[in-house]
Coordinates of C-alpha atoms in Angstrom, one line a residue:
X1 CA -5.6 -54.8 47.8
X2 CA -3.4 -52.0 46.5
X3 CA -2.1 -54.3 43.7
X4 CA -5.7 -55.1 42.6
X5 CA -6.7 -51.4 42.5
X6 CA -3.7 -50.6 40.3
X7 CA -4.5 -53.5 38.1
X8 CA -8.1 -52.4 37.7
X9 CA -7.0 -48.9 36.7
X10 CA -4.6 -50.4 34.1
X11 CA -7.4 -52.6 32.7
X12 CA -9.7 -49.6 32.3
X13 CA -7.0 -47.6 30.5
X14 CA -6.2 -50.4 28.1
X15 CA -9.9 -51.1 27.3
X16 CA -10.5 -47.4 26.6
X17 CA -13.2 -46.9 29.2
X18 CA -11.6 -43.8 30.7
X19 CA -13.2 -40.8 28.7
X20 CA -11.2 -38.0 27.3
X21 CA -12.5 -34.7 28.4
X22 CA -12.9 -32.6 25.2
X23 CA -11.8 -29.0 25.4
X24 CA -12.2 -26.0 23.1
X25 CA -8.5 -25.4 23.5
X26 CA -7.9 -28.4 21.3
X27 CA -9.6 -26.6 18.4
X28 CA -7.5 -24.4 16.1
X29 CA -9.2 -21.5 14.3
X30 CA -7.9 -20.0 11.1
X31 CA -9.5 -16.7 10.0
X32 CA -8.9 -15.2 6.5
X33 CA -8.3 -12.3 6.4
X34 CA -7.3 -12.1 10.1
X35 CA -8.3 -8.4 10.2
X36 CA -11.2 -7.9 7.8
X37 CA -12.4 -4.6 6.5
X38 CA -16.1 -3.6 6.9
X39 CA -18.4 -5.8 4.8
X40 CA -15.5 -8.0 3.6
X41 CA -16.0 -11.7 3.2
X42 CA -14.4 -13.7 6.0
X43 CA -13.5 -17.4 5.8
X44 CA -13.3 -19.5 9.1
X45 CA -11.7 -22.9 9.2
X46 CA -11.4 -25.3 12.2
X47 CA -8.7 -27.8 12.8
X48 CA -7.9 -30.1 15.7
X49 CA -4.9 -32.0 16.8
X50 CA -6.9 -34.2 19.2
X51 CA -10.2 -34.9 17.4
X52 CA -11.3 -36.0 14.0
X53 CA -13.6 -33.2 12.9
X54 CA -14.5 -34.8 9.5
X55 CA -16.9 -37.3 11.1
X56 CA -18.7 -35.1 13.6
X57 CA -21.6 -32.6 13.4
X58 CA -20.6 -29.0 13.4
X59 CA -23.1 -26.2 13.6
X60 CA -22.4 -22.5 12.9
X61 CA -24.3 -19.6 14.3
X62 CA -24.0 -15.8 13.8
X63 CA -25.4 -13.5 16.5
X64 CA -27.3 -16.4 18.0
X65 CA -28.9 -17.6 14.8
X66 CA -27.9 -21.0 13.3
X67 CA -26.9 -20.4 9.7
X68 CA -25.1 -23.6 8.7
X69 CA -24.7 -27.2 9.9
X70 CA -23.4 -30.5 8.7
X71 CA -21.1 -33.5 9.2
X72 CA -17.5 -32.4 8.9
X73 CA -18.4 -28.8 8.1
X74 CA -15.1 -27.4 9.3
X75 CA -15.3 -24.3 7.0
X76 CA -17.7 -21.4 7.1
X77 CA -17.9 -18.0 5.3
X78 CA -19.7 -14.9 6.5
X79 CA -19.6 -11.2 5.9
X80 CA -17.9 -8.8 8.3
X81 CA -20.3 -6.2 9.8
X82 CA -20.1 -2.5 9.2
X83 CA -17.4 -0.3 10.8
X84 CA -17.9 0.1 14.6
X85 CA -20.0 -3.1 14.9
X86 CA -19.1 -6.7 15.7
X87 CA -20.3 -10.1 14.8
X88 CA -20.2 -13.1 17.2
X89 CA -19.7 -16.5 15.4
X90 CA -20.1 -19.7 17.4
X91 CA -19.0 -23.1 16.1
X92 CA -20.8 -25.9 18.0
X93 CA -18.9 -29.2 17.7
X94 CA -20.7 -32.4 18.7
X95 CA -17.9 -34.8 19.7
X96 CA -18.5 -38.3 21.0
X97 CA -17.2 -37.3 24.4
X98 CA -19.3 -34.1 24.6
X99 CA -20.2 -30.9 22.9
X100 CA -17.8 -28.0 22.8
X101 CA -18.2 -24.4 21.5
X102 CA -15.6 -22.3 19.8
X103 CA -16.4 -18.6 19.8
X104 CA -15.1 -16.0 17.3
X105 CA -15.7 -12.3 17.4
X106 CA -15.3 -10.4 14.2
X107 CA -14.5 -6.7 14.6
X108 CA -13.9 -5.0 11.2
X109 CA -11.3 -2.3 10.7
X110 CA -9.7 -0.1 8.0
X111 CA -6.0 0.4 7.4
X112 CA -4.4 2.6 4.8
X113 CA -0.7 2.5 4.1
X114 CA 1.0 5.6 2.5
X115 CA 4.6 5.6 1.3
X116 CA 7.1 8.1 0.0
X117 CA 10.7 8.1 -1.2
X118 CA 12.4 10.5 1.2
X119 CA 15.5 11.2 -0.9
X120 CA 14.4 10.8 -4.6
X121 CA 14.7 13.8 -6.9
X122 CA 12.0 15.1 -9.2
X123 CA 12.1 18.5 -10.9
X124 CA 9.8 21.4 -9.9
X125 CA 6.2 21.2 -11.0
X126 CA 6.4 17.4 -11.5
X127 CA 2.9 16.0 -11.1
X128 CA 3.9 12.5 -10.5
X129 CA 5.3 10.8 -7.4
X130 CA 9.0 10.5 -6.5
X131 CA 9.9 6.8 -6.9
X132 CA 12.5 4.9 -4.9
X133 CA 15.6 3.7 -6.6
X134 CA 18.4 1.4 -5.4
X135 CA 19.6 2.2 -1.9
X136 CA 17.1 5.1 -1.4
X137 CA 15.2 5.6 1.9
X138 CA 11.5 4.9 1.9
X139 CA 8.9 5.9 4.6
X140 CA 5.7 4.0 5.1
X141 CA 2.9 5.5 7.3
X142 CA 0.1 3.5 8.8
X143 CA -3.3 5.1 9.1
X144 CA -5.6 2.7 11.0
X145 CA -9.3 3.5 11.4
X146 CA -10.9 1.4 14.1
X147 CA -14.4 2.4 15.4
X148 CA -15.9 1.3 18.7
X149 CA -19.1 2.3 20.4
X150 CA -17.3 5.3 21.9
X151 CA -15.9 6.5 18.5
X152 CA -12.5 6.3 16.7
X153 CA -9.5 5.0 18.5
X154 CA -6.6 7.4 18.4
X155 CA -3.8 5.9 16.2
X156 CA -1.2 7.4 18.6
X157 CA -2.4 5.1 21.3
X158 CA -1.9 1.9 19.4
X159 CA 1.0 -0.6 19.1
X160 CA 2.4 -1.3 15.7
X161 CA 4.1 -4.5 14.6
X162 CA 6.0 -4.0 11.4
X163 CA 7.4 -6.6 8.9
X164 CA 9.7 -6.0 6.0
X165 CA 9.8 -8.8 3.4
X166 CA 7.8 -11.0 5.8
X167 CA 10.4 -10.7 8.6
X168 CA 9.6 -9.0 11.9
X169 CA 11.3 -5.7 12.4
X170 CA 11.7 -5.4 16.2
X171 CA 13.4 -2.0 16.2
X172 CA 10.8 -0.4 14.0
X173 CA 7.9 -1.8 16.0
X174 CA 6.4 -0.5 19.2
X175 CA 3.8 1.7 20.9
X176 CA 2.9 4.7 18.8
X177 CA 5.3 3.8 16.0
X178 CA 2.9 4.5 13.2
X179 CA 5.6 4.9 10.5
X180 CA 8.4 2.7 9.3
X181 CA 11.7 3.6 7.6
X182 CA 13.8 1.3 5.4
X183 CA 16.4 1.4 2.7
X184 CA 15.9 -0.5 -0.5
X185 CA 18.1 -3.5 -1.0
X186 CA 19.9 -3.5 -4.4
X187 CA 19.3 -7.2 -4.7
X188 CA 15.5 -6.9 -4.7
X189 CA 13.2 -5.4 -7.3
X190 CA 10.6 -4.7 -4.7
X191 CA 9.9 -4.8 -1.0
X192 CA 6.9 -6.0 0.9
X193 CA 6.0 -4.0 4.0
X194 CA 3.2 -5.1 6.4
X195 CA 1.9 -3.9 9.7
X196 CA -0.6 -4.9 12.4
X197 CA -1.9 -2.1 14.6
X198 CA -3.5 -3.2 17.9
X199 CA -5.0 -1.5 20.9
X200 CA -3.1 -2.0 24.2
X201 CA -5.7 -4.5 25.4
X202 CA -5.5 -6.4 22.1
X203 CA -9.3 -6.3 21.7
X204 CA -9.1 -4.4 18.4
X205 CA -6.5 -4.7 15.6
X206 CA -6.1 -3.8 12.0
X207 CA -3.6 -4.9 9.4
X208 CA -2.4 -4.1 5.8
X209 CA 0.5 -4.8 3.5
X210 CA 2.0 -3.1 0.5
X211 CA 4.5 -4.0 -2.2
X212 CA 6.9 -1.1 -3.1
X213 CA 8.8 -1.5 -6.3
X214 CA 12.1 0.1 -7.3
X215 CA 12.9 2.0 -10.4
X216 CA 16.1 3.1 -12.2
X217 CA 17.1 6.8 -12.3
X218 CA 16.8 8.4 -15.7
X219 CA 17.9 11.6 -17.3
X220 CA 15.7 13.8 -19.4
X221 CA 16.9 17.0 -21.2
X222 CA 15.0 20.3 -21.3
X223 CA 15.6 23.8 -22.7
X224 CA 16.7 26.4 -20.3
X225 CA 15.5 29.7 -21.7
X226 CA 17.0 33.1 -20.6
X227 CA 13.6 34.7 -20.6
X228 CA 11.2 31.9 -19.6
X229 CA 13.4 29.8 -17.4
X230 CA 13.3 26.0 -17.8
X231 CA 10.7 24.8 -20.3
X232 CA 9.4 21.8 -18.3
X233 CA 6.4 21.3 -20.6
X234 CA 8.3 19.1 -23.0
X235 CA 11.6 17.4 -23.3
X236 CA 14.1 18.0 -26.0
X237 CA 13.6 16.0 -29.2
X238 CA 16.4 13.8 -30.6
X239 CA 18.0 15.4 -32.6
X240 CA 17.6 18.9 -31.1
X241 CA 18.5 21.8 -33.3
X242 CA 20.0 24.9 -31.8
X243 CA 20.8 28.4 -33.2
X244 CA 23.5 30.6 -31.8
X245 CA 23.7 29.8 -28.0
X246 CA 21.5 27.7 -25.9
X247 CA 21.5 26.0 -22.4
X248 CA 20.5 22.4 -22.0
X249 CA 19.2 21.4 -18.6
X250 CA 19.4 17.8 -17.3
X251 CA 16.9 16.4 -14.8
X252 CA 18.0 13.2 -13.2
X253 CA 14.6 11.7 -12.1
X254 CA 14.5 9.5 -9.0
X255 CA 18.2 9.8 -8.2
X256 CA 19.3 10.4 -4.6
X257 CA 20.0 12.6 -2.8
X258 CA 17.2 15.0 -4.0
X259 CA 19.6 17.9 -3.6
X260 CA 21.2 17.3 -7.0
X261 CA 24.0 19.8 -6.3
X262 CA 25.3 17.6 -3.5
X263 CA 29.0 16.7 -4.1
X264 CA 28.2 13.0 -3.7
X265 CA 26.8 13.2 -7.3
X266 CA 29.4 13.2 -10.0
X267 CA 28.3 14.8 -13.3
X268 CA 30.3 14.0 -16.4
X269 CA 29.3 15.8 -19.6
X270 CA 30.7 14.6 -23.0
X271 CA 30.5 16.1 -26.5
X272 CA 31.5 13.5 -29.1
X273 CA 33.1 11.4 -26.3
X274 CA 35.3 14.3 -25.2
X275 CA 34.9 15.2 -21.5
X276 CA 33.7 18.8 -20.9
X277 CA 34.7 20.4 -17.6
X278 CA 32.1 22.8 -16.2
X279 CA 33.1 25.5 -13.9
X280 CA 29.6 26.5 -12.9
X281 CA 28.1 25.4 -9.6
X282 CA 25.0 24.1 -11.4
X283 CA 26.4 20.9 -12.9
X284 CA 23.0 20.1 -14.5
X285 CA 23.3 23.0 -17.0
X286 CA 25.3 22.6 -20.2
X287 CA 25.8 25.8 -22.3
X288 CA 26.1 25.2 -26.0
X289 CA 27.3 27.6 -28.7
X290 CA 26.9 27.1 -32.5
X291 CA 29.7 28.6 -34.6
X292 CA 28.8 30.8 -37.5
X293 CA 28.9 29.2 -40.9
X294 CA 29.4 25.8 -39.3
X295 CA 26.8 23.0 -39.6
X296 CA 26.7 19.5 -38.4
X297 CA 25.6 17.2 -35.6
X298 CA 27.3 16.5 -32.3
X299 CA 26.5 13.9 -29.6
X300 CA 25.9 15.3 -26.1
X301 CA 26.1 12.7 -23.3
X302 CA 25.7 12.9 -19.6
X303 CA 26.7 10.4 -17.0
X304 CA 25.8 10.7 -13.3
X305 CA 27.0 8.5 -10.5
X306 CA 26.6 8.6 -6.7
X307 CA 30.0 8.2 -4.9
X308 CA 28.3 6.8 -1.8
X309 CA 25.9 4.4 -3.6
X310 CA 27.6 2.5 -6.4
X311 CA 24.4 1.1 -7.8
X312 CA 22.9 4.6 -8.4
X313 CA 24.2 5.5 -11.8
X314 CA 22.5 6.7 -14.9
X315 CA 23.2 8.2 -18.3
X316 CA 21.6 9.5 -21.4
X317 CA 22.6 11.2 -24.7
X318 CA 21.1 13.4 -27.3
X319 CA 22.2 14.5 -30.8
X320 CA 22.5 18.3 -31.2
X321 CA 22.2 19.8 -34.7
X322 CA 23.7 23.2 -35.4

């Protein structure tokens, strides 16, 4: 009797009469972008490792209203709601073994990433942004804006998951870690930094990414006037004509450290390829003196290197007429 029961079970399995119970867990959902901004277009795609979705009826509804339906309609696009609102999307899949539903809740959010080069030099009154160069430190700050029915979520009470160049950074991630520090790699022209900020209960999240490029330090020359100070409004023309005595000031844009009198920076001035030894503390100032009844042109060259960062070197030269 027992043998006949086992044989019957085996025959049922081989003939396919035992039904497979479909489950929504067998449906994989891909949402692009995963953390949409308010009123941004959202694409939803369904996949399954257990069922053929190309031959079944799939219906899509938003907030209880059917908006799309069709055989094999695995993809659907909608618009994210306004900030502080949510949209409930339901995909109803009519499988031969039964109907299952996959529910997706879209909660839009806003994320802003700001960055700065912590140790990049720019001269006073420079209106631009200090840019990172090779081996300089960069700080990225995340500013998520997630609205709920009760108001804005405090960014200090969120967990941040940081990535640098698409690799998880465990040390930089964690609760309340809304900023990320890294040092540029001399082998890369740019770095990609991304972050996902989530509430503790994982119900709300926001993400963003940014590409931060590197630049090369460069030297520009200015006139240092005894009465007016440094004339930052314009750089010296090449050639630059002097009369009597004059001081040339060099500004090494984007070099680090930003304290340019730091002894890690080695300043080497040359006049017609002859090294000039300066005794002044301010190595960025080169005093020049034109001799009476002497006229001609000399080449003034400056080389700067960082003793601690071998890839941070720069140079420039200018012709001086007297």
